[in-house]
Tab-separated table of C-alpha atoms in Angstrom:
chain	number	residue	atom	x	y	z
A	1310	UNK	CA	39.374	-13.916	-29.719
A	1311	UNK	CA	42.212	-12.005	-28.338
A	1312	UNK	CA	42.001	-9.738	-25.493
A	1313	UNK	CA	43.456	-6.157	-25.256
A	1314	UNK	CA	47.164	-6.447	-24.653
A	1315	UNK	CA	47.161	-3.400	-22.162
A	1316	UNK	CA	44.080	-4.605	-20.071
A	1317	UNK	CA	44.383	-6.231	-16.681
A	1318	UNK	CA	42.913	-9.641	-17.351
A	1319	UNK	CA	41.483	-9.920	-13.888
A	1320	UNK	CA	39.480	-6.803	-14.157
A	1321	UNK	CA	38.970	-6.099	-17.802
A	1322	UNK	CA	38.478	-9.435	-19.515
A	1323	UNK	CA	35.335	-11.650	-18.659
A	1324	UNK	CA	36.185	-15.381	-18.779
A	1325	UNK	CA	37.187	-16.626	-22.189
A	1326	UNK	CA	37.319	-13.204	-23.777
A	1327	UNK	CA	41.006	-12.794	-22.928
A	1328	UNK	CA	41.941	-16.043	-24.494
A	1329	UNK	CA	42.532	-16.543	-28.150
A	1330	UNK	CA	40.090	-19.212	-29.471
A	1331	UNK	CA	39.411	-21.443	-32.541
A	1332	UNK	CA	36.497	-22.695	-34.001
A	1333	UNK	CA	37.086	-26.349	-35.253
A	1334	UNK	CA	35.106	-28.637	-37.441
A	1335	UNK	CA	34.580	-32.174	-36.646
A	1336	UNK	CA	32.861	-35.221	-38.185
A	1337	UNK	CA	32.867	-33.476	-41.529
A	1338	UNK	CA	30.736	-30.566	-40.284
A	1339	UNK	CA	28.401	-32.532	-38.016
A	1340	UNK	CA	29.506	-30.171	-35.133
A	1341	UNK	CA	31.764	-27.479	-34.416
A	1342	UNK	CA	34.163	-26.804	-31.231
A	1343	UNK	CA	34.966	-23.512	-29.767
A	1344	UNK	CA	38.359	-24.021	-27.739
A	1345	UNK	CA	41.282	-22.386	-26.647
A	1346	UNK	CA	44.092	-21.868	-29.238
A	1347	UNK	CA	47.032	-21.901	-27.119
A	1348	UNK	CA	46.020	-22.560	-23.632
A	1349	UNK	CA	44.488	-25.644	-21.879
A	1350	UNK	CA	43.586	-28.843	-23.575
A	1351	UNK	CA	42.786	-29.054	-27.266
A	1352	UNK	CA	40.578	-31.877	-28.377
A	1353	UNK	CA	41.576	-34.067	-31.130
A	1354	UNK	CA	41.485	-37.877	-32.130
A	1355	UNK	CA	41.526	-39.113	-28.447
A	1356	UNK	CA	38.082	-37.658	-28.085
A	1357	UNK	CA	36.751	-39.016	-31.254
A	1358	UNK	CA	37.894	-42.495	-30.287
A	1359	UNK	CA	36.547	-42.315	-26.950
A	1360	UNK	CA	33.129	-41.201	-28.439
A	1361	UNK	CA	33.150	-44.240	-30.738
A	1362	UNK	CA	33.024	-46.619	-27.693
A	1363	UNK	CA	29.434	-45.806	-27.491
A	1364	UNK	CA	27.225	-48.004	-29.574
A	1365	UNK	CA	25.518	-46.629	-32.688
A	1366	UNK	CA	22.247	-47.379	-31.344
A	1367	UNK	CA	22.601	-45.766	-28.151
A	1368	UNK	CA	19.553	-43.691	-27.364
A	1369	UNK	CA	19.906	-42.986	-23.634
A	1370	UNK	CA	21.415	-40.253	-21.259
A	1371	UNK	CA	25.250	-39.971	-21.324
A	1372	UNK	CA	27.637	-38.058	-19.074
A	1373	UNK	CA	30.775	-36.853	-20.665
A	1374	UNK	CA	32.935	-36.747	-17.466
A	1375	UNK	CA	35.748	-34.063	-17.578
A	1376	UNK	CA	34.356	-32.842	-20.966
A	1377	UNK	CA	36.356	-29.653	-21.586
A	1378	UNK	CA	34.954	-27.956	-24.539
A	1379	UNK	CA	32.799	-31.025	-25.234
A	1380	UNK	CA	34.226	-32.645	-28.137
A	1381	UNK	CA	33.574	-36.333	-27.032
A	1382	UNK	CA	30.052	-35.692	-25.912
A	1383	UNK	CA	29.175	-33.777	-28.885
A	1384	UNK	CA	30.586	-36.576	-30.954
A	1385	UNK	CA	28.227	-38.983	-29.510
A	1386	UNK	CA	25.333	-36.620	-29.869
A	1387	UNK	CA	26.073	-36.074	-33.622
A	1388	UNK	CA	26.332	-39.818	-34.279
A	1389	UNK	CA	23.752	-41.191	-31.962
A	1390	UNK	CA	20.733	-39.106	-33.033
A	1391	UNK	CA	18.348	-40.119	-30.170
A	1392	UNK	CA	20.976	-39.587	-27.377
A	1393	UNK	CA	20.958	-36.840	-24.678
A	1394	UNK	CA	24.469	-35.666	-23.512
A	1395	UNK	CA	25.431	-33.816	-20.235
A	1396	UNK	CA	28.951	-32.273	-20.400
A	1397	UNK	CA	30.492	-32.293	-17.059
A	1398	UNK	CA	33.389	-30.116	-16.252
A	1399	UNK	CA	34.761	-28.361	-13.209
A	1400	UNK	CA	36.953	-25.905	-14.858
A	1401	UNK	CA	34.924	-22.506	-15.071
A	1402	UNK	CA	36.942	-21.447	-17.974
A	1403	UNK	CA	36.283	-24.661	-20.021
A	1404	UNK	CA	32.478	-24.493	-19.126
A	1405	UNK	CA	32.467	-21.199	-20.920
A	1406	UNK	CA	34.148	-22.640	-23.908
A	1407	UNK	CA	31.510	-25.432	-23.616
A	1408	UNK	CA	28.763	-22.839	-23.488
A	1409	UNK	CA	30.080	-20.948	-26.517
A	1410	UNK	CA	30.217	-24.205	-28.334
A	1411	UNK	CA	26.627	-25.392	-27.597
A	1412	UNK	CA	25.351	-21.794	-28.452
A	1413	UNK	CA	27.140	-21.578	-31.703
A	1414	UNK	CA	24.537	-21.388	-34.532
A	1415	UNK	CA	26.450	-24.219	-36.576
A	1416	UNK	CA	25.393	-26.566	-33.539
A	1417	UNK	CA	21.843	-25.556	-33.598
A	1418	UNK	CA	20.850	-29.198	-34.578
A	1419	UNK	CA	22.497	-30.779	-31.523
A	1420	UNK	CA	21.922	-27.950	-28.854
A	1421	UNK	CA	18.534	-29.207	-27.844
A	1422	UNK	CA	20.132	-32.625	-26.740
A	1423	UNK	CA	23.208	-31.297	-24.940
A	1424	UNK	CA	23.517	-29.596	-21.556
A	1425	UNK	CA	26.318	-28.444	-19.445
A	1426	UNK	CA	26.959	-29.194	-15.684
A	1427	UNK	CA	29.705	-27.418	-13.914
A	1428	UNK	CA	30.748	-30.069	-11.301
A	1429	UNK	CA	33.644	-31.776	-9.863
A	1430	UNK	CA	33.755	-35.601	-10.801
A	1431	UNK	CA	35.734	-36.460	-7.608
A	1432	UNK	CA	32.770	-35.382	-5.333
A	1433	UNK	CA	31.155	-38.281	-3.431
A	1434	UNK	CA	27.953	-39.023	-1.764
A	1435	UNK	CA	25.515	-36.090	-1.029
A	1436	UNK	CA	27.896	-33.436	-2.285
A	1437	UNK	CA	27.957	-35.129	-5.668
A	1438	UNK	CA	24.263	-35.588	-5.824
A	1439	UNK	CA	23.736	-31.923	-4.669
A	1440	UNK	CA	26.152	-30.824	-7.646
A	1441	UNK	CA	23.852	-32.562	-10.215
A	1442	UNK	CA	25.516	-35.876	-10.601
A	1443	UNK	CA	22.588	-37.793	-9.308
A	1444	UNK	CA	22.750	-41.639	-8.427
A	1445	UNK	CA	21.557	-43.834	-11.256
A	1446	UNK	CA	20.593	-40.868	-13.564
A	1447	UNK	CA	22.767	-41.929	-16.550
A	1448	UNK	CA	22.779	-44.764	-19.128
A	1449	UNK	CA	26.378	-44.334	-20.169
A	1450	UNK	CA	29.409	-42.389	-19.019
A	1451	UNK	CA	32.616	-41.724	-21.031
A	1452	UNK	CA	35.841	-40.081	-19.699
A	1453	UNK	CA	39.260	-38.930	-20.982
A	1454	UNK	CA	40.870	-38.171	-17.677
A	1455	UNK	CA	44.305	-36.505	-17.186
A	1456	UNK	CA	46.842	-39.056	-18.312
A	1457	UNK	CA	50.315	-37.657	-17.296
A	1458	UNK	CA	51.802	-38.870	-14.057
A	1459	UNK	CA	52.872	-35.899	-11.795
A	1460	UNK	CA	56.532	-36.680	-12.445
A	1461	UNK	CA	56.036	-36.493	-16.192
A	1462	UNK	CA	56.852	-33.309	-18.290
A	1463	UNK	CA	55.236	-30.434	-16.469
A	1464	UNK	CA	53.712	-27.261	-18.161
A	1465	UNK	CA	53.614	-23.602	-17.077
A	1466	UNK	CA	49.944	-23.429	-18.324
A	1467	UNK	CA	47.931	-24.228	-15.251
A	1468	UNK	CA	44.853	-25.026	-17.448
A	1469	UNK	CA	46.759	-27.526	-19.500
A	1470	UNK	CA	48.180	-29.059	-16.253
A	1471	UNK	CA	44.764	-29.619	-14.785
A	1472	UNK	CA	43.644	-31.399	-17.931
A	1473	UNK	CA	46.868	-33.513	-18.580
A	1474	UNK	CA	48.179	-34.247	-14.993
A	1475	UNK	CA	46.605	-37.183	-13.039
A	1476	UNK	CA	46.182	-36.595	-9.324
A	1477	UNK	CA	46.635	-39.486	-6.895
A	1478	UNK	CA	43.807	-41.950	-6.886
A	1479	UNK	CA	42.002	-40.325	-9.809
A	1480	UNK	CA	40.765	-43.482	-11.506
A	1481	UNK	CA	39.275	-44.682	-8.261
A	1482	UNK	CA	37.551	-41.266	-7.638
A	1483	UNK	CA	36.261	-40.840	-11.389
A	1484	UNK	CA	35.035	-44.581	-11.620
A	1485	UNK	CA	33.496	-44.408	-8.184
A	1486	UNK	CA	31.302	-41.503	-9.533
A	1487	UNK	CA	30.656	-43.202	-12.742
A	1488	UNK	CA	29.361	-46.334	-10.900
A	1489	UNK	CA	27.206	-44.317	-8.868
A	1490	UNK	CA	25.562	-42.250	-11.462
A	1491	UNK	CA	25.137	-45.067	-14.146
A	1492	UNK	CA	21.960	-47.183	-13.820
A	1493	UNK	CA	22.436	-51.110	-13.450
A	1494	UNK	CA	23.160	-52.449	-16.919
A	1495	UNK	CA	24.581	-49.093	-18.192
A	1496	UNK	CA	27.973	-48.582	-19.611
A	1497	UNK	CA	31.300	-46.828	-19.280
A	1498	UNK	CA	33.939	-45.885	-21.642
A	1499	UNK	CA	37.593	-44.738	-20.794
A	1500	UNK	CA	40.508	-43.759	-22.953
A	1501	UNK	CA	43.797	-43.701	-21.227
A	1502	UNK	CA	47.594	-44.544	-21.718
A	1503	UNK	CA	48.410	-48.354	-21.441
A	1504	UNK	CA	50.490	-47.681	-18.242
A	1505	UNK	CA	47.117	-46.868	-16.476
A	1506	UNK	CA	45.633	-50.209	-17.071
A	1507	UNK	CA	46.236	-51.781	-13.802
A	1508	UNK	CA	44.726	-48.757	-12.001
A	1509	UNK	CA	41.858	-48.761	-14.178
A	1510	UNK	CA	41.041	-52.481	-13.774
A	1511	UNK	CA	41.353	-52.120	-9.843
A	1512	UNK	CA	38.902	-49.271	-9.987
A	1513	UNK	CA	36.503	-51.162	-12.222
A	1514	UNK	CA	36.459	-54.363	-10.140
A	1515	UNK	CA	33.341	-54.893	-8.404
A	1516	UNK	CA	31.552	-52.135	-10.130
A	1517	UNK	CA	31.713	-52.947	-13.754
A	1518	UNK	CA	31.982	-56.266	-15.693
A	1519	UNK	CA	31.929	-57.576	-19.149
A	1520	UNK	CA	34.966	-55.535	-19.677
A	1521	UNK	CA	36.436	-54.903	-23.117
A	1522	UNK	CA	40.116	-53.774	-23.643
A	1523	UNK	CA	41.040	-52.294	-27.025
A	1524	UNK	CA	44.636	-51.223	-27.704
A	1525	UNK	CA	45.299	-48.242	-30.021
A	1526	UNK	CA	48.519	-48.341	-32.088
A	1527	UNK	CA	49.984	-45.654	-34.079
A	1528	UNK	CA	51.178	-48.168	-36.730
A	1529	UNK	CA	50.849	-51.934	-37.065
A	1530	UNK	CA	54.400	-52.502	-35.826
A	1531	UNK	CA	54.467	-50.150	-32.931
A	1532	UNK	CA	53.439	-50.545	-29.278
A	1533	UNK	CA	50.013	-49.217	-28.157
A	1534	UNK	CA	49.917	-45.521	-27.241
A	1535	UNK	CA	46.213	-45.747	-25.948
A	1536	UNK	CA	43.878	-48.227	-24.573
A	1537	UNK	CA	39.890	-48.085	-24.508
A	1538	UNK	CA	38.239	-49.800	-21.745
A	1539	UNK	CA	34.490	-50.394	-21.634
A	1540	UNK	CA	32.213	-52.074	-19.093
A	1541	UNK	CA	28.654	-52.766	-18.009
A	1542	UNK	CA	27.539	-51.676	-14.519
A	1543	UNK	CA	26.789	-54.848	-12.342
A	1544	UNK	CA	27.780	-57.342	-15.130
A	1545	UNK	CA	29.664	-60.506	-14.234
A	1546	UNK	CA	30.712	-61.432	-17.658
A	1547	UNK	CA	34.265	-62.119	-18.405
A	1548	UNK	CA	36.791	-59.803	-19.618
A	1549	UNK	CA	37.694	-59.591	-23.526
A	1550	UNK	CA	40.628	-58.477	-25.405
A	1551	UNK	CA	39.484	-56.880	-28.670
A	1552	UNK	CA	41.314	-56.442	-31.934
A	1553	UNK	CA	43.500	-53.266	-31.904
A	1554	UNK	CA	42.747	-50.005	-33.820
A	1555	UNK	CA	45.709	-48.986	-35.959
A	1556	UNK	CA	45.745	-45.369	-36.684
A	1557	UNK	CA	48.234	-44.981	-39.520
A	1558	UNK	CA	49.625	-46.958	-42.400
A	1559	UNK	CA	53.292	-48.125	-41.904
A	1560	UNK	CA	54.453	-45.069	-43.928
A	1561	UNK	CA	53.187	-41.570	-44.029
A	1562	UNK	CA	50.629	-39.887	-41.781
A	1563	UNK	CA	47.394	-40.966	-43.503
A	1564	UNK	CA	44.986	-42.559	-41.368
A	1565	UNK	CA	43.731	-46.230	-42.034
A	1566	UNK	CA	40.248	-46.620	-43.348
A	1567	UNK	CA	39.001	-47.786	-39.921
A	1568	UNK	CA	40.878	-44.829	-38.077
A	1569	UNK	CA	39.522	-42.398	-40.658
A	1570	UNK	CA	35.801	-43.579	-40.317
A	1571	UNK	CA	35.951	-43.375	-36.467
A	1572	UNK	CA	37.623	-39.990	-36.480
A	1573	UNK	CA	34.594	-38.680	-38.760
A	1574	UNK	CA	31.940	-40.272	-36.743
A	1575	UNK	CA	31.184	-42.834	-39.492
A	1576	UNK	CA	32.018	-46.022	-37.323
A	1577	UNK	CA	31.663	-47.204	-33.707
A	1578	UNK	CA	34.741	-48.765	-32.255
A	1579	UNK	CA	33.226	-52.209	-31.360
A	1580	UNK	CA	31.277	-52.747	-34.623
A	1581	UNK	CA	33.159	-54.813	-37.217
A	1582	UNK	CA	34.345	-52.094	-39.700
A	1583	UNK	CA	32.237	-51.956	-42.762
A	1584	UNK	CA	29.101	-53.543	-41.090
A	1585	UNK	CA	27.679	-50.434	-39.853
């Protein structure tokens, strides 16, 4: 939706009404996402890969930390039919997009199992609990936190900068929250750039074990562009390096069968492809 060009956005346009938006189809129509067309972060395959880190048979309560408009959380809700999902987002503007998404008639089959919590993931202790991120209240948490270093290419769009540029100590703060809100034996899933692996492992240490690291490659001969890391709260099991996910064939832009299935909610990341 586009606002009136002659209006003062601060006084005449309520929340998302000033921002052009799109309605995008995911998982072959299993859910639809209302998101900004030009400003802020637009969800894509990263969110679908992150959602696929949740097992097919998951039936508990999941927190999508830093959810934006809700792509990853809704992808879990669409694939895991017995799950309940809480979209956790601090940006009031993105919360409005998430509310539009949940209220859309095309998402009516999912809306009863999805709720929205406007809260800051970096809160700690009593302020975090008071905000609704209650200790040991979730069975799984997923996160696709900002992935650009502050020195990386900047953007004049403050909403996009908030979604893309990582503040100092971010992984420690986010995983501190995840470890507090996840029940013992519950899981966490993270998607990030490979350059963040050392920070992620340091933040997971002493909190999550049984770690699995899966690299995501654009093509078979190219370096990884993303990593997915999962862990179990309180586990002491050893770390495992998993077979990679290759997104595209060596030539062209078509997805590989496994990537296509993951992008459409037809496969989970850690189930051998074709055995679902």
